[in-house]
Short mmCIF file of C-alpha atoms and ligand atoms in Angstrom, two decimals:
data_model
loop_
_atom_site.label_atom_id
_atom_site.label_comp_id
_atom_site.label_asym_id
_atom_site.label_seq_id
_atom_site.Cartn_x
_atom_site.Cartn_y
_atom_site.Cartn_z
CA MET A 1 123.05 178.03 243.29
CA SER A 2 121.72 179.13 247.45
CA ARG A 3 117.16 179.18 246.82
CA LEU A 4 116.45 181.91 248.80
CA VAL A 5 113.18 181.94 251.50
CA PHE A 6 110.53 184.43 251.45
CA ILE A 7 109.93 184.75 255.47
CA ASN A 8 107.95 187.96 256.14
CA GLY A 9 108.79 189.88 254.02
CA LYS A 10 112.18 189.22 253.51
CA MET A 11 114.22 186.55 251.22
CA VAL A 12 116.75 184.97 253.45
CA PRO A 13 119.13 181.95 252.59
CA ARG A 14 117.88 178.69 252.90
CA GLN A 15 120.79 177.60 255.25
CA GLU A 16 119.68 181.07 257.85
CA ALA A 17 115.87 180.46 257.73
CA GLY A 18 113.96 179.84 260.50
CA VAL A 19 111.46 180.58 262.91
CA SER A 20 111.38 180.90 266.18
CA VAL A 21 110.65 177.81 268.97
CA PHE A 22 107.88 179.82 270.34
CA ASP A 23 106.10 180.17 267.45
CA HIS A 24 102.64 178.13 267.81
CA GLY A 25 103.24 176.44 264.08
CA PHE A 26 105.70 174.41 265.52
CA LEU A 27 104.40 174.08 268.97
CA TYR A 28 101.13 173.37 268.54
CA GLY A 29 101.12 172.78 264.87
CA ASP A 30 98.92 175.91 264.59
CA GLY A 31 98.95 177.25 261.30
CA VAL A 32 97.72 176.44 257.99
CA PHE A 33 99.94 175.45 254.58
CA GLU A 34 99.28 175.31 250.50
CA GLY A 35 101.29 172.80 248.16
CA ILE A 36 101.23 174.51 244.96
CA ARG A 37 102.73 173.85 241.68
CA ALA A 38 104.63 175.66 238.90
CA TYR A 39 105.11 174.22 235.30
CA ASN A 40 107.30 175.38 232.78
CA GLY A 41 107.36 178.77 234.51
CA ARG A 42 103.23 179.14 235.08
CA ILE A 43 101.93 178.62 238.61
CA PHE A 44 98.91 176.29 238.54
CA ARG A 45 95.96 177.47 239.68
CA LEU A 46 97.59 179.49 241.97
CA LYS A 47 94.08 182.05 242.59
CA GLU A 48 92.55 179.01 243.74
CA HIS A 49 95.61 177.82 246.22
CA ILE A 50 95.01 181.29 247.92
CA ARG A 51 91.62 181.18 248.14
CA ARG A 52 91.55 177.60 250.24
CA LEU A 53 95.03 178.70 252.11
CA TYR A 54 92.33 182.00 253.17
CA GLN A 55 89.39 179.75 253.90
CA SER A 56 91.44 177.86 255.80
CA ALA A 57 92.92 180.45 258.01
CA HIS A 58 89.24 182.23 258.48
CA HIS A 59 87.66 178.96 260.03
CA ILE A 60 90.77 178.20 262.31
CA MET A 61 90.51 182.45 262.90
CA LEU A 62 94.11 183.53 261.80
CA GLU A 63 94.01 186.79 260.65
CA MET A 64 96.41 187.69 257.65
CA PRO A 65 98.61 190.08 257.25
CA TYR A 66 96.94 191.15 253.50
CA ASP A 67 94.99 190.72 251.31
CA GLU A 68 95.14 187.74 248.58
CA GLU A 69 96.03 189.16 245.89
CA THR A 70 99.28 190.77 247.89
CA MET A 71 100.07 186.83 249.24
CA ALA A 72 99.58 185.62 245.17
CA ARG A 73 102.46 188.24 244.24
CA ASN A 74 104.71 187.04 247.44
CA VAL A 75 104.41 183.48 246.20
CA VAL A 76 105.41 185.06 242.17
CA GLU A 77 107.99 186.68 243.49
CA THR A 78 109.43 183.79 245.76
CA VAL A 79 109.50 181.41 242.48
CA ARG A 80 110.84 184.26 240.24
CA ALA A 81 114.28 185.03 243.09
CA ASN A 82 114.94 181.25 242.74
CA HIS A 83 114.66 181.35 239.10
CA LEU A 84 113.07 178.00 239.05
CA LYS A 85 110.44 176.97 236.00
CA ASP A 86 109.04 173.82 237.47
CA ALA A 87 108.77 174.42 241.41
CA TYR A 88 107.40 172.68 244.33
CA ILE A 89 105.49 175.48 246.23
CA ARG A 90 104.59 175.67 250.03
CA VAL A 91 103.31 178.01 251.65
CA VAL A 92 102.72 178.01 255.25
CA VAL A 93 101.14 180.40 257.81
CA SER A 94 101.43 179.65 261.31
CA ARG A 95 100.13 181.69 264.48
CA GLY A 96 103.16 183.14 265.31
CA VAL A 97 104.96 183.65 268.53
CA GLY A 98 103.91 183.43 271.52
CA ASP A 99 104.29 181.75 275.02
CA LEU A 100 104.02 178.25 276.00
CA GLY A 101 100.64 178.30 276.63
CA LEU A 102 97.68 177.73 273.84
CA ASP A 103 95.82 180.55 274.07
CA PRO A 104 96.30 182.33 270.50
CA ARG A 105 95.80 185.84 271.79
CA LYS A 106 99.33 185.31 272.95
CA CYS A 107 100.27 185.28 269.56
CA LYS A 108 100.30 188.70 268.50
CA GLU A 109 101.27 188.48 264.59
CA CYS A 110 101.58 185.55 261.92
CA SER A 111 104.35 184.13 260.56
CA VAL A 112 104.42 184.02 256.66
CA VAL A 113 107.06 180.97 254.95
CA ILE A 114 107.00 180.80 251.38
CA ILE A 115 109.49 178.12 249.55
CA ALA A 116 109.90 177.34 246.60
CA ASP A 117 111.89 174.40 245.50
CA SER A 118 113.04 172.04 242.45
CA ILE A 119 109.69 169.34 242.44
CA VAL A 120 110.74 165.74 242.37
CA LEU A 121 108.77 163.93 240.13
CA TYR A 122 107.57 160.24 240.85
CA PRO A 123 109.18 157.28 238.64
CA ASP A 124 107.29 156.99 235.53
CA GLU A 125 106.70 153.56 236.44
CA LEU A 126 104.54 153.80 238.80
CA TYR A 127 101.93 156.09 236.39
CA GLU A 128 102.24 153.16 233.92
CA GLN A 129 101.67 150.64 235.94
CA GLY A 130 99.80 151.83 238.82
CA LEU A 131 99.60 151.59 242.16
CA LYS A 132 99.17 148.77 244.72
CA VAL A 133 97.23 150.83 247.70
CA ILE A 134 95.40 149.62 251.15
CA SER A 135 92.72 150.64 253.60
CA VAL A 136 94.19 151.41 257.02
CA PRO A 137 92.84 151.20 260.23
CA THR A 138 93.23 154.97 261.22
CA ARG A 139 90.22 156.87 260.32
CA ARG A 140 90.43 160.41 258.83
CA ASN A 141 88.80 163.50 260.92
CA ALA A 142 85.91 163.44 261.88
CA VAL A 143 84.61 166.80 260.46
CA ASP A 144 82.65 167.70 263.82
CA ALA A 145 86.89 167.26 265.71
CA LEU A 146 89.15 169.01 262.75
CA ASP A 147 87.57 169.07 259.58
CA PRO A 148 89.68 167.94 256.19
CA GLN A 149 89.06 171.02 254.63
CA ILE A 150 91.26 173.02 256.93
CA LYS A 151 94.73 172.75 255.41
CA SER A 152 96.72 172.73 258.87
CA LEU A 153 100.05 172.21 259.87
CA ASN A 154 98.64 169.60 262.18
CA TYR A 155 98.76 166.97 259.82
CA LEU A 156 99.61 163.77 262.27
CA ASN A 157 96.16 162.07 260.74
CA ASN A 158 97.88 161.83 257.63
CA ILE A 159 101.32 161.42 258.54
CA LEU A 160 99.87 157.83 261.06
CA VAL A 161 98.37 156.64 257.70
CA LYS A 162 102.03 157.19 255.57
CA ILE A 163 103.45 155.45 258.70
CA GLU A 164 101.07 152.55 257.92
CA ALA A 165 101.59 152.07 254.15
CA ASN A 166 104.77 152.53 254.58
CA GLN A 167 104.83 148.85 257.24
CA ALA A 168 102.69 147.55 254.13
CA GLY A 169 105.32 148.18 251.48
CA VAL A 170 102.92 150.46 250.13
CA MET A 171 103.55 154.14 248.89
CA GLU A 172 99.87 155.58 249.34
CA ALA A 173 97.01 154.28 251.97
CA ILE A 174 92.98 154.67 251.88
CA MET A 175 91.44 156.42 255.25
CA LEU A 176 87.97 156.03 255.76
CA ASN A 177 85.87 157.47 258.29
CA ARG A 178 84.25 156.54 260.81
CA ASP A 179 80.78 155.37 259.61
CA GLY A 180 83.58 153.77 256.99
CA TYR A 181 83.05 155.80 253.63
CA VAL A 182 85.91 156.03 251.79
CA THR A 183 87.31 159.48 252.33
CA GLU A 184 90.99 159.71 250.83
CA GLY A 185 94.89 159.21 250.72
CA SER A 186 97.34 160.61 253.31
CA GLY A 187 98.03 163.62 250.32
CA ASP A 188 95.76 162.32 247.49
CA ASN A 189 91.81 162.36 246.61
CA LEU A 190 90.33 159.49 245.17
CA PHE A 191 87.91 158.36 242.08
CA ILE A 192 86.41 155.45 241.07
CA VAL A 193 84.87 154.87 237.61
CA ARG A 194 81.59 152.83 237.94
CA ARG A 195 79.44 152.28 234.33
CA GLY A 196 81.67 154.46 233.41
CA ASN A 197 80.57 157.44 235.54
CA LEU A 198 83.22 158.73 238.28
CA ILE A 199 82.17 158.75 241.53
CA THR A 200 84.36 160.58 243.92
CA PRO A 201 84.00 161.01 247.92
CA PRO A 202 81.85 164.48 248.91
CA SER A 203 83.39 166.78 250.93
CA TYR A 204 81.08 166.42 254.10
CA LEU A 205 82.33 162.68 254.79
CA GLY A 206 85.89 164.18 255.52
CA ILE A 207 88.12 165.04 252.57
CA LEU A 208 90.42 167.92 251.55
CA GLU A 209 88.74 169.12 248.54
CA GLY A 210 91.94 169.15 246.36
CA ILE A 211 92.10 171.51 243.74
CA THR A 212 93.39 168.50 241.13
CA ARG A 213 90.18 166.88 242.39
CA ASN A 214 88.09 169.92 241.40
CA ALA A 215 90.60 170.74 237.99
CA VAL A 216 89.73 167.04 237.39
CA ILE A 217 85.74 166.97 237.56
CA GLU A 218 85.67 170.40 234.97
CA LEU A 219 88.01 168.58 232.65
CA ALA A 220 85.93 165.10 233.32
CA ARG A 221 82.66 167.03 232.49
CA LYS A 222 84.23 169.06 229.74
CA GLU A 223 84.66 165.57 227.63
CA GLY A 224 81.71 164.00 228.21
CA LEU A 225 81.57 162.38 231.38
CA THR A 226 79.08 161.97 234.57
CA VAL A 227 80.74 162.75 237.59
CA LEU A 228 79.24 161.79 240.96
CA GLU A 229 80.23 163.35 244.84
CA ALA A 230 78.16 160.47 246.33
CA PRO A 231 80.13 158.01 249.19
CA PHE A 232 81.22 154.48 248.80
CA THR A 233 82.23 151.71 250.91
CA ARG A 234 85.34 149.76 251.03
CA HIS A 235 82.84 147.16 248.42
CA ASP A 236 82.64 149.57 245.36
CA LEU A 237 86.41 150.16 245.91
CA TYR A 238 87.31 146.58 245.21
CA ILE A 239 84.48 146.19 242.31
CA ALA A 240 85.29 149.64 240.89
CA GLU A 241 86.02 149.65 236.87
CA GLU A 242 89.26 151.97 237.51
CA CYS A 243 90.00 153.92 240.44
CA PHE A 244 92.86 156.75 240.61
CA LEU A 245 94.64 158.99 242.76
CA THR A 246 94.68 162.84 242.47
CA GLY A 247 97.00 165.40 244.44
CA THR A 248 99.23 168.47 243.31
CA ALA A 249 102.61 166.32 243.64
CA ALA A 250 101.20 163.12 241.84
CA GLU A 251 98.71 164.96 239.79
CA ILE A 252 96.72 161.74 238.72
CA ILE A 253 97.95 158.78 239.27
CA PRO A 254 96.32 154.63 238.54
CA VAL A 255 95.35 152.82 241.39
CA ILE A 256 95.29 148.68 240.68
CA GLU A 257 95.16 147.13 243.48
CA VAL A 258 93.96 147.82 247.03
CA ASP A 259 93.45 145.50 249.63
CA MET A 260 95.01 142.80 247.80
CA ARG A 261 91.71 143.17 245.50
CA ARG A 262 92.20 143.46 241.28
CA ILE A 263 90.65 146.65 240.12
CA GLY A 264 89.27 146.18 237.02
CA THR A 265 92.11 144.65 234.90
CA GLY A 266 94.29 145.36 237.28
CA ARG A 267 95.93 147.97 234.46
CA PRO A 268 95.26 151.81 234.08
CA GLY A 269 91.80 151.99 232.11
CA PRO A 270 91.27 154.14 229.51
CA ILE A 271 89.65 156.89 231.24
CA THR A 272 92.06 157.34 233.63
CA ARG A 273 94.68 156.91 230.99
CA ARG A 274 92.30 159.93 229.00
CA LEU A 275 92.34 161.80 231.94
CA MET A 276 95.99 161.71 232.96
CA GLU A 277 96.55 163.35 229.38
CA SER A 278 94.23 165.68 229.41
CA PHE A 279 95.15 167.24 232.74
CA ARG A 280 98.96 166.80 231.64
CA GLU A 281 98.39 169.35 228.85
CA LEU A 282 95.77 171.15 231.30
CA ALA A 283 98.76 171.91 234.08
CA ARG A 284 101.09 172.79 231.06
CA SER A 285 98.63 175.33 229.22
CA GLU A 286 97.53 177.37 231.85
CA GLY A 287 98.28 179.35 234.89
CA THR A 288 100.20 182.25 236.55
CA PRO A 289 103.38 183.35 234.39
CA VAL A 290 106.34 184.13 237.09
CA TYR A 291 108.26 185.21 234.51
N1 PXG B 1 94.10 165.28 250.50
C1 PXG B 1 94.72 165.75 251.43
C2 PXG B 1 94.73 165.30 252.66
C3 PXG B 1 95.95 166.82 251.02
O1 PXG B 1 97.19 166.87 251.94
C4 PXG B 1 94.77 166.59 248.74
C5 PXG B 1 94.22 165.47 249.07
C6 PXG B 1 95.57 167.03 247.22
O2 PXG B 1 95.28 168.08 247.12
P1 PXG B 1 95.75 169.25 245.97
O3 PXG B 1 95.23 170.15 246.39
O4 PXG B 1 97.19 169.03 245.98
O5 PXG B 1 94.60 168.33 244.61
C7 PXG B 1 96.09 166.95 249.51
C8 PXG B 1 97.65 167.75 249.21
C9 PXG B 1 103.28 165.70 249.31
C10 PXG B 1 102.19 166.43 250.34
O6 PXG B 1 104.40 165.92 249.73
C11 PXG B 1 100.65 166.14 249.65
C12 PXG B 1 99.79 166.90 249.41
C13 PXG B 1 99.90 168.66 250.12
C14 PXG B 1 101.24 168.30 251.09
C15 PXG B 1 102.69 167.45 250.40
O7 PXG B 1 102.95 164.37 249.32
N2 PXG B 1 98.70 166.70 249.58
#
């Protein structure tokens, strides 16, 4: 069955779905996006994702064509039109068609694209055995240059890190900020366990404030764990009792080695395992129904 892509209010067959080469999203990465997941016919934290999309747009002064409720409805419609129950949804809003100059005033209206596709899951072994990761020389974008809280179409910082991970033969890599504090992975947030408490970097260090991260913080607190948003260094990472990454695509994935240093016992720890279980339950039980 051919998939339908939402482009500026129309459902277009995938093969015909395209945007202009003069779109500033293509020419300059001028735009914002979201990656959202649906589990068994329910869209996980849809409102929160749309909220973040509008906050990213607000920062870059990109005028949205309609309100958050309408955007959420369009996302639901796109999943429904593709008869998907489990899905990966990409919402892209670019500055729109302009000329070859940088000036966004040349772009009269933004382009809205919503893609709903089947989700490609990571192999089960990764969750059972845990990931080996490295920290990389490429630093996270500085908050006073391009704040990582903007989920912008300019993802080169993250792609350079992915290249470094690929070169090193690992699945994911960790970025530090310019002061040497740990920030996040190329597409995931990071947590460590220390003395039984969870610690995750605060957003002012330069991270995307992940929807999964926030869900994990809520879950952990509900389960009686202490969660701190506090800066830490590679040393703290190396001596952590446990470590894991969170993201829409990966959910919660254990990390068992960083820069050739074993983390904890070298196997996914008990707190990580417990949170993985409660997150799976949460993701499958709540969410905006599509059907
Ligand atoms: N940090 C960064 C830099 C991200 O891009 C996350 C953290 C996790 O945020 P959420 O809200 O998903 O918990 C992300 C989002 C992919 C892919 O294909 C991953 C993301 C975005 C786009 C694509 O792996 N991660």
